[in-house]
Amino acid sequence: MPSLKELSKKKELLSGGQRLCAGCGASIIVRQILMAAEDPLVISCATGCLEVATTIYPFSAWRIPFIHCAFENSASTLSGAEAAYRSLKRQGKIDRTIKFIAFGGDGGTYDIGLQALSGVLERGHNLLYVCYDNGAYMNTGIQRSSATPQGAATTTSPVGKAIPEGKQRPRKDLTQIVVAHDSPYVAQANPAYYNDLIKKVQKALNTEGPTFINILSPCPRGWRYESSQSIQIAKLATLTGFWPLYEVENGKYRITYRPKKRRPFREWLESQGRFKHLLSEKNKGIVERLEREVEEKENKLLALAGETPSSA
Amino acid sequence: MGKIVGLTGDETAAEAMRQINPDVLAAYPITPQTEIVQNFSQFVANGVVSTEMIRVESEHSAMSACIGAAASGARAMTATSANGLALMWEICYIAASYRLPIVMPLVNRALSGPINIHCDHSDSMGARDSGWIQLYSENCQEIYDNLIQAIRIAEDKEVLLPVMVTLDGFIISHAMERVEILEDEKVTEFIGEYKNPYSLLDVDNPVTWGPLDLYDYYFEHKRQQIEAIEKAGEVIQRVGKEFKEISGRSYELMENYRLEGADLVIVAAGSTAGTVKAVVNQLREEGVKAGLLKIRAFRPFPVREVSQALKNAKAVAILDRSVSFGAEGGPIFLEIRSALFEEAKRVPVVNYIYGLGGRDIGIDEIKAVYKNLERIAQTKKIEKLVGYLGLRE
Amino acid sequence: MKEKGWKEIPLGGLILEAGNAEKYATGGWRTYRPVRDEKKCNDCLLCWVYCPDSSIIVEEAKIKGFDYEHCKGCGICSAQCPKDAIEMVEETKFVLQEKGEQ
């Protein structure tokens, strides 16, 4: 991977003046992805925070070709562009090498755009799909999605007397769903580990076929923490086992960063207001259950990667 | 000249698409459109087209992929019917507002529910406000001719709008007719190259498609769309004239069939127009001054041409193959009644809803409509403004 | 910016000037302003790689300062700086200072 010094000499492809919240993880992710790319890019983006805030007419923060169509079709819209590229290239009407990246939030990817994503993966389009996963419908005001972690309070999974734990169901493991499509390259990344993220993006862009990276996107507003803490909290997600960093290359699992000793899951919960209610005495059982589940998931992943489980 | 062949409506559409040879075709199968995509798939398998075909997992993705392709400077097509159109609804509006000249045969089929696979116009009529140009076809020949002209109309730089070419499900889509096919080269030359000044693939001149457009500019963008679809009227006529030069067949926004001196006029769109023509011929022989106004372009709606054609009639019946629930009459009726409002002389106009879910309409029913028009012309009285043809009480 | 009429704007909602969002100032969102101590800074560029607003100005791999037109004052740069070289200073101080200068 090129050093930051080298990367900093490249042209900045996302301008300032976009209107994401202060401390938003989405634009950190986008910037890191754009600095990773070596070829010209064409971008599509699902409706959501990233799209809305970067392209408020008549302003666009994108210094590269960009299309937004709707909420559920970032993947299928870009598949049309990629097919056009193949068609025009085959006909000798275009000779440049161009790479394609589709962005979607967790709502636009785990939920409403899952079918379009699945179609693109199955059809084998040569594109990279990036989900920036902030774990709720943040753009519309923090409603729960199928990516919302169990126990998180959102505006549609609020904490109340009858439901003291917030979101009652565990989150969907989208990365595994993509792996089940036998995509040549699937990974989970985290902008706090920019080195790892950039390497994964370069790998994905240099892989023939549909590739996918699920990237944790810290959200000060929705997760309820102070904006300067985005990177620390993102780091904590990986250190506590909530967001393991791994890749699956042609079916082969590899953990790309494994903390020497996993930090207590409780630290992750304590870092954000959306989990505050879980720390009360009466929710102790829920926290214990969540801790158990994180450990089980970790062990499952370690087994898939052929690594030895953590000593309990 | 080209050749004369026997083809079904779906086969005709596929044949026109083979000659158009789009850069990208994204489609999902739905009855009664299936033969179009099946035939086209065979063309792809045989290597006779240079199209990149995307076998999408839904119509929603079909239209989305067409948008991505057309925004990348590719000529993009799809085809669908009924529920398929309903699923791509959201994206149809986006295609029109992004000014992407996507062309789509729509095999008219009743919208669910209950589910039905046969013809009516509820699908295309429901999409009438989506910003698409709509051309209705009476028979296989018109499907062919309309599709080829649609490319030119859609891509005209004064227009840049998507076009749907409709054909009646099963009645036309699965009926074999005599069709004159032009030589491939003639079609290639007629449609020319698709050149969008802005393309996603023009990485040296990056543009942003589909921004968030709020109260400060959205209205202006809609006004541009209004201008474009209004201009489309002239372009449809111009392309129709040019098409005559290569085919011998001329096209207008609508077809006046024996309207000279006609007192009793039926207005219809799609295959029913053919049946009405047969009745008109019969009645004319009997001395009845019957005529037909066939709607070809429903969007843009040729208001002035229609009122001009109907203003001297003594009674007019509009046949609608769809319902606008809660409105007084079907969509074509509402347009025509509104168009006639500007005429000094009031023309009596009635509406018949017919053929829903594929219910057949025959010579006798159409004769009955002319009989009723005769009565209205004589008595100047309309007993029933909106009636139903072929419905059991 | 004067709003244009429908005949004056590109068709289809297209934005032809890529990256023109830089003309939109988001600096006014700040309540705290990042201020760098050049002596402490070792140009590690972590602030640059973590900045959500493309607001760390870097030339020849050296940090030149902040783009205060666009920096929203999130404080990530300050929190991530391993040398503690970036301090978040309340904007009001600068406002008062500027007023004093006038």
mmCIF file of C-alpha atoms in Angstrom, chain A residues 120-275:
data_model
loop_
_atom_site.group_PDB
_atom_site.id
_atom_site.type_symbol
_atom_site.label_atom_id
_atom_site.label_comp_id
_atom_site.label_asym_id
_atom_site.label_seq_id
_atom_site.Cartn_x
_atom_site.Cartn_y
_atom_site.Cartn_z
ATOM 1 C CA VAL A 120 -25.684 -7.619 -9.381
ATOM 2 C CA LEU A 121 -23.633 -10.183 -7.469
ATOM 3 C CA GLU A 122 -25.273 -13.105 -9.247
ATOM 4 C CA ARG A 123 -24.920 -11.537 -12.701
ATOM 5 C CA GLY A 124 -21.244 -10.959 -12.137
ATOM 6 C CA HIS A 125 -20.918 -7.280 -12.977
ATOM 7 C CA ASN A 126 -17.419 -5.942 -12.681
ATOM 8 C CA LEU A 127 -17.998 -3.438 -9.905
ATOM 9 C CA LEU A 128 -17.342 -2.802 -6.238
ATOM 10 C CA TYR A 129 -20.287 -2.271 -3.925
ATOM 11 C CA VAL A 130 -19.517 -0.408 -0.723
ATOM 12 C CA CYS A 131 -22.000 -0.356 2.106
ATOM 13 C CA TYR A 132 -21.340 2.421 4.591
ATOM 14 C CA ASP A 133 -23.075 0.914 7.565
ATOM 15 C CA ASN A 134 -24.085 3.355 10.275
ATOM 16 C CA GLY A 135 -26.653 0.970 11.627
ATOM 17 C CA ALA A 136 -29.899 2.857 11.060
ATOM 18 C CA TYR A 137 -31.823 5.101 8.675
ATOM 19 C CA MET A 138 -29.874 8.157 9.780
ATOM 20 C CA ASN A 139 -30.907 10.417 6.903
ATOM 21 C CA THR A 140 -34.580 10.207 7.799
ATOM 22 C CA GLY A 141 -33.992 10.555 11.526
ATOM 23 C CA ILE A 142 -32.412 7.428 13.058
ATOM 24 C CA GLN A 143 -35.019 4.757 12.384
ATOM 25 C CA ARG A 144 -33.968 1.152 12.949
ATOM 26 C CA SER A 145 -32.785 -0.902 9.999
ATOM 27 C CA SER A 146 -31.885 -4.570 9.802
ATOM 28 C CA ALA A 147 -28.295 -3.443 10.435
ATOM 29 C CA THR A 148 -29.154 -1.809 13.749
ATOM 30 C CA PRO A 149 -27.420 -3.714 16.533
ATOM 31 C CA GLN A 150 -29.575 -5.440 19.075
ATOM 32 C CA GLY A 151 -30.149 -3.235 22.089
ATOM 33 C CA ALA A 152 -29.701 0.078 20.264
ATOM 34 C CA ALA A 153 -32.278 2.777 20.843
ATOM 35 C CA THR A 154 -33.525 4.355 17.618
ATOM 36 C CA THR A 155 -36.590 6.469 16.889
ATOM 37 C CA THR A 156 -38.496 3.363 15.793
ATOM 38 C CA SER A 157 -36.996 1.076 18.404
ATOM 39 C CA PRO A 158 -37.179 3.403 21.369
ATOM 40 C CA VAL A 159 -36.742 2.335 24.947
ATOM 41 C CA GLY A 160 -39.948 2.113 26.957
ATOM 42 C CA LYS A 161 -41.480 0.399 29.931
ATOM 43 C CA ALA A 162 -42.746 -2.509 27.855
ATOM 44 C CA ILE A 163 -39.574 -2.758 25.771
ATOM 45 C CA PRO A 164 -36.613 -1.813 27.979
ATOM 46 C CA GLU A 165 -33.875 -2.965 25.570
ATOM 47 C CA GLY A 166 -34.547 -0.853 22.446
ATOM 48 C CA LYS A 167 -34.072 -2.935 19.295
ATOM 49 C CA GLN A 168 -35.066 -6.488 20.139
ATOM 50 C CA ARG A 169 -33.675 -8.409 17.210
ATOM 51 C CA PRO A 170 -30.055 -9.083 16.333
ATOM 52 C CA ARG A 171 -28.640 -7.432 13.235
ATOM 53 C CA LYS A 172 -28.502 -9.095 9.846
ATOM 54 C CA ASP A 173 -25.056 -10.348 8.885
ATOM 55 C CA LEU A 174 -24.974 -8.905 5.396
ATOM 56 C CA THR A 175 -21.308 -9.660 4.802
ATOM 57 C CA GLN A 176 -22.092 -13.358 5.173
ATOM 58 C CA ILE A 177 -25.053 -13.045 2.826
ATOM 59 C CA VAL A 178 -22.732 -11.591 0.202
ATOM 60 C CA VAL A 179 -20.189 -14.346 0.846
ATOM 61 C CA ALA A 180 -22.966 -16.830 0.075
ATOM 62 C CA HIS A 181 -23.116 -15.371 -3.449
ATOM 63 C CA ASP A 182 -19.591 -16.704 -4.050
ATOM 64 C CA SER A 183 -18.304 -13.254 -4.881
ATOM 65 C CA PRO A 184 -14.585 -13.293 -5.593
ATOM 66 C CA TYR A 185 -13.827 -10.668 -2.954
ATOM 67 C CA VAL A 186 -15.837 -9.733 0.141
ATOM 68 C CA ALA A 187 -14.527 -7.794 3.121
ATOM 69 C CA GLN A 188 -15.387 -5.858 6.225
ATOM 70 C CA ALA A 189 -13.482 -2.664 6.904
ATOM 71 C CA ASN A 190 -13.355 0.273 9.256
ATOM 72 C CA PRO A 191 -12.141 3.819 8.488
ATOM 73 C CA ALA A 192 -10.208 3.902 11.780
ATOM 74 C CA TYR A 193 -7.977 1.235 10.183
ATOM 75 C CA TYR A 194 -7.380 3.224 7.021
ATOM 76 C CA ASN A 195 -4.447 1.092 5.949
ATOM 77 C CA ASP A 196 -6.540 -2.022 6.030
ATOM 78 C CA LEU A 197 -9.427 -0.253 4.318
ATOM 79 C CA ILE A 198 -7.327 1.144 1.484
ATOM 80 C CA LYS A 199 -5.687 -2.229 0.885
ATOM 81 C CA LYS A 200 -9.083 -3.884 0.686
ATOM 82 C CA VAL A 201 -10.409 -1.310 -1.757
ATOM 83 C CA GLN A 202 -7.369 -1.739 -3.994
ATOM 84 C CA LYS A 203 -7.748 -5.487 -3.855
ATOM 85 C CA ALA A 204 -11.444 -5.282 -4.679
ATOM 86 C CA LEU A 205 -10.908 -2.880 -7.570
ATOM 87 C CA ASN A 206 -8.259 -5.154 -9.000
ATOM 88 C CA THR A 207 -10.479 -8.212 -8.772
ATOM 89 C CA GLU A 208 -12.539 -9.224 -11.801
ATOM 90 C CA GLY A 209 -16.209 -9.571 -10.952
ATOM 91 C CA PRO A 210 -18.573 -8.249 -8.315
ATOM 92 C CA THR A 211 -16.834 -7.312 -5.080
ATOM 93 C CA PHE A 212 -18.239 -6.034 -1.827
ATOM 94 C CA ILE A 213 -16.903 -4.200 1.205
ATOM 95 C CA ASN A 214 -19.022 -3.562 4.265
ATOM 96 C CA ILE A 215 -17.615 -0.562 6.095
ATOM 97 C CA LEU A 216 -18.586 0.562 9.560
ATOM 98 C CA SER A 217 -19.564 4.210 9.434
ATOM 99 C CA PRO A 218 -19.571 5.992 12.795
ATOM 100 C CA CYS A 219 -22.466 8.435 13.208
ATOM 101 C CA PRO A 220 -22.267 11.019 15.996
ATOM 102 C CA ARG A 221 -25.903 11.990 15.644
ATOM 103 C CA GLY A 222 -27.416 8.508 15.557
ATOM 104 C CA TRP A 223 -25.043 6.762 17.926
ATOM 105 C CA ARG A 224 -25.095 9.706 20.311
ATOM 106 C CA TYR A 225 -21.528 10.650 20.992
ATOM 107 C CA GLU A 226 -19.427 13.756 20.576
ATOM 108 C CA SER A 227 -18.327 14.382 16.974
ATOM 109 C CA SER A 228 -14.586 14.304 17.679
ATOM 110 C CA GLN A 229 -14.892 10.702 18.905
ATOM 111 C CA SER A 230 -15.781 9.093 15.543
ATOM 112 C CA ILE A 231 -12.448 7.397 14.985
ATOM 113 C CA GLN A 232 -11.972 6.224 18.600
ATOM 114 C CA ILE A 233 -15.437 4.713 18.603
ATOM 115 C CA ALA A 234 -14.938 3.082 15.230
ATOM 116 C CA LYS A 235 -11.710 1.606 16.568
ATOM 117 C CA LEU A 236 -13.535 0.334 19.632
ATOM 118 C CA ALA A 237 -16.008 -1.479 17.363
ATOM 119 C CA THR A 238 -13.189 -3.646 16.110
ATOM 120 C CA LEU A 239 -11.310 -3.916 19.397
ATOM 121 C CA THR A 240 -14.412 -5.176 21.228
ATOM 122 C CA GLY A 241 -15.363 -7.665 18.520
ATOM 123 C CA PHE A 242 -18.458 -5.835 17.287
ATOM 124 C CA TRP A 243 -16.920 -5.169 13.860
ATOM 125 C CA PRO A 244 -14.245 -7.743 13.010
ATOM 126 C CA LEU A 245 -11.969 -6.906 10.092
ATOM 127 C CA TYR A 246 -11.720 -9.745 7.644
ATOM 128 C CA GLU A 247 -11.797 -10.608 3.990
ATOM 129 C CA VAL A 248 -13.032 -13.546 1.986
ATOM 130 C CA GLU A 249 -11.062 -14.034 -1.180
ATOM 131 C CA ASN A 250 -12.469 -16.710 -3.467
ATOM 132 C CA GLY A 251 -14.082 -18.324 -0.456
ATOM 133 C CA LYS A 252 -10.962 -18.195 1.698
ATOM 134 C CA TYR A 253 -11.380 -16.340 4.962
ATOM 135 C CA ARG A 254 -8.624 -14.222 6.435
ATOM 136 C CA ILE A 255 -8.793 -12.036 9.507
ATOM 137 C CA THR A 256 -6.910 -8.910 8.493
ATOM 138 C CA TYR A 257 -6.568 -7.431 11.936
ATOM 139 C CA ARG A 258 -6.963 -9.297 15.182
ATOM 140 C CA PRO A 259 -6.538 -7.410 18.440
ATOM 141 C CA LYS A 260 -4.131 -9.176 20.780
ATOM 142 C CA LYS A 261 -6.785 -9.324 23.420
ATOM 143 C CA ARG A 262 -10.355 -8.449 22.761
ATOM 144 C CA ARG A 263 -11.534 -5.483 24.821
ATOM 145 C CA PRO A 264 -14.670 -6.028 26.940
ATOM 146 C CA PHE A 265 -17.787 -5.627 24.827
ATOM 147 C CA ARG A 266 -19.181 -3.359 27.518
ATOM 148 C CA GLU A 267 -16.756 -0.622 26.489
ATOM 149 C CA TRP A 268 -18.433 -0.487 23.092
ATOM 150 C CA LEU A 269 -21.824 -0.112 24.716
ATOM 151 C CA GLU A 270 -20.570 2.511 27.148
ATOM 152 C CA SER A 271 -19.144 4.668 24.395
ATOM 153 C CA GLN A 272 -22.507 5.604 22.853
ATOM 154 C CA GLY A 273 -25.749 7.136 24.038
ATOM 155 C CA ARG A 274 -27.828 4.729 21.976
ATOM 156 C CA PHE A 275 -26.834 1.920 24.362
#
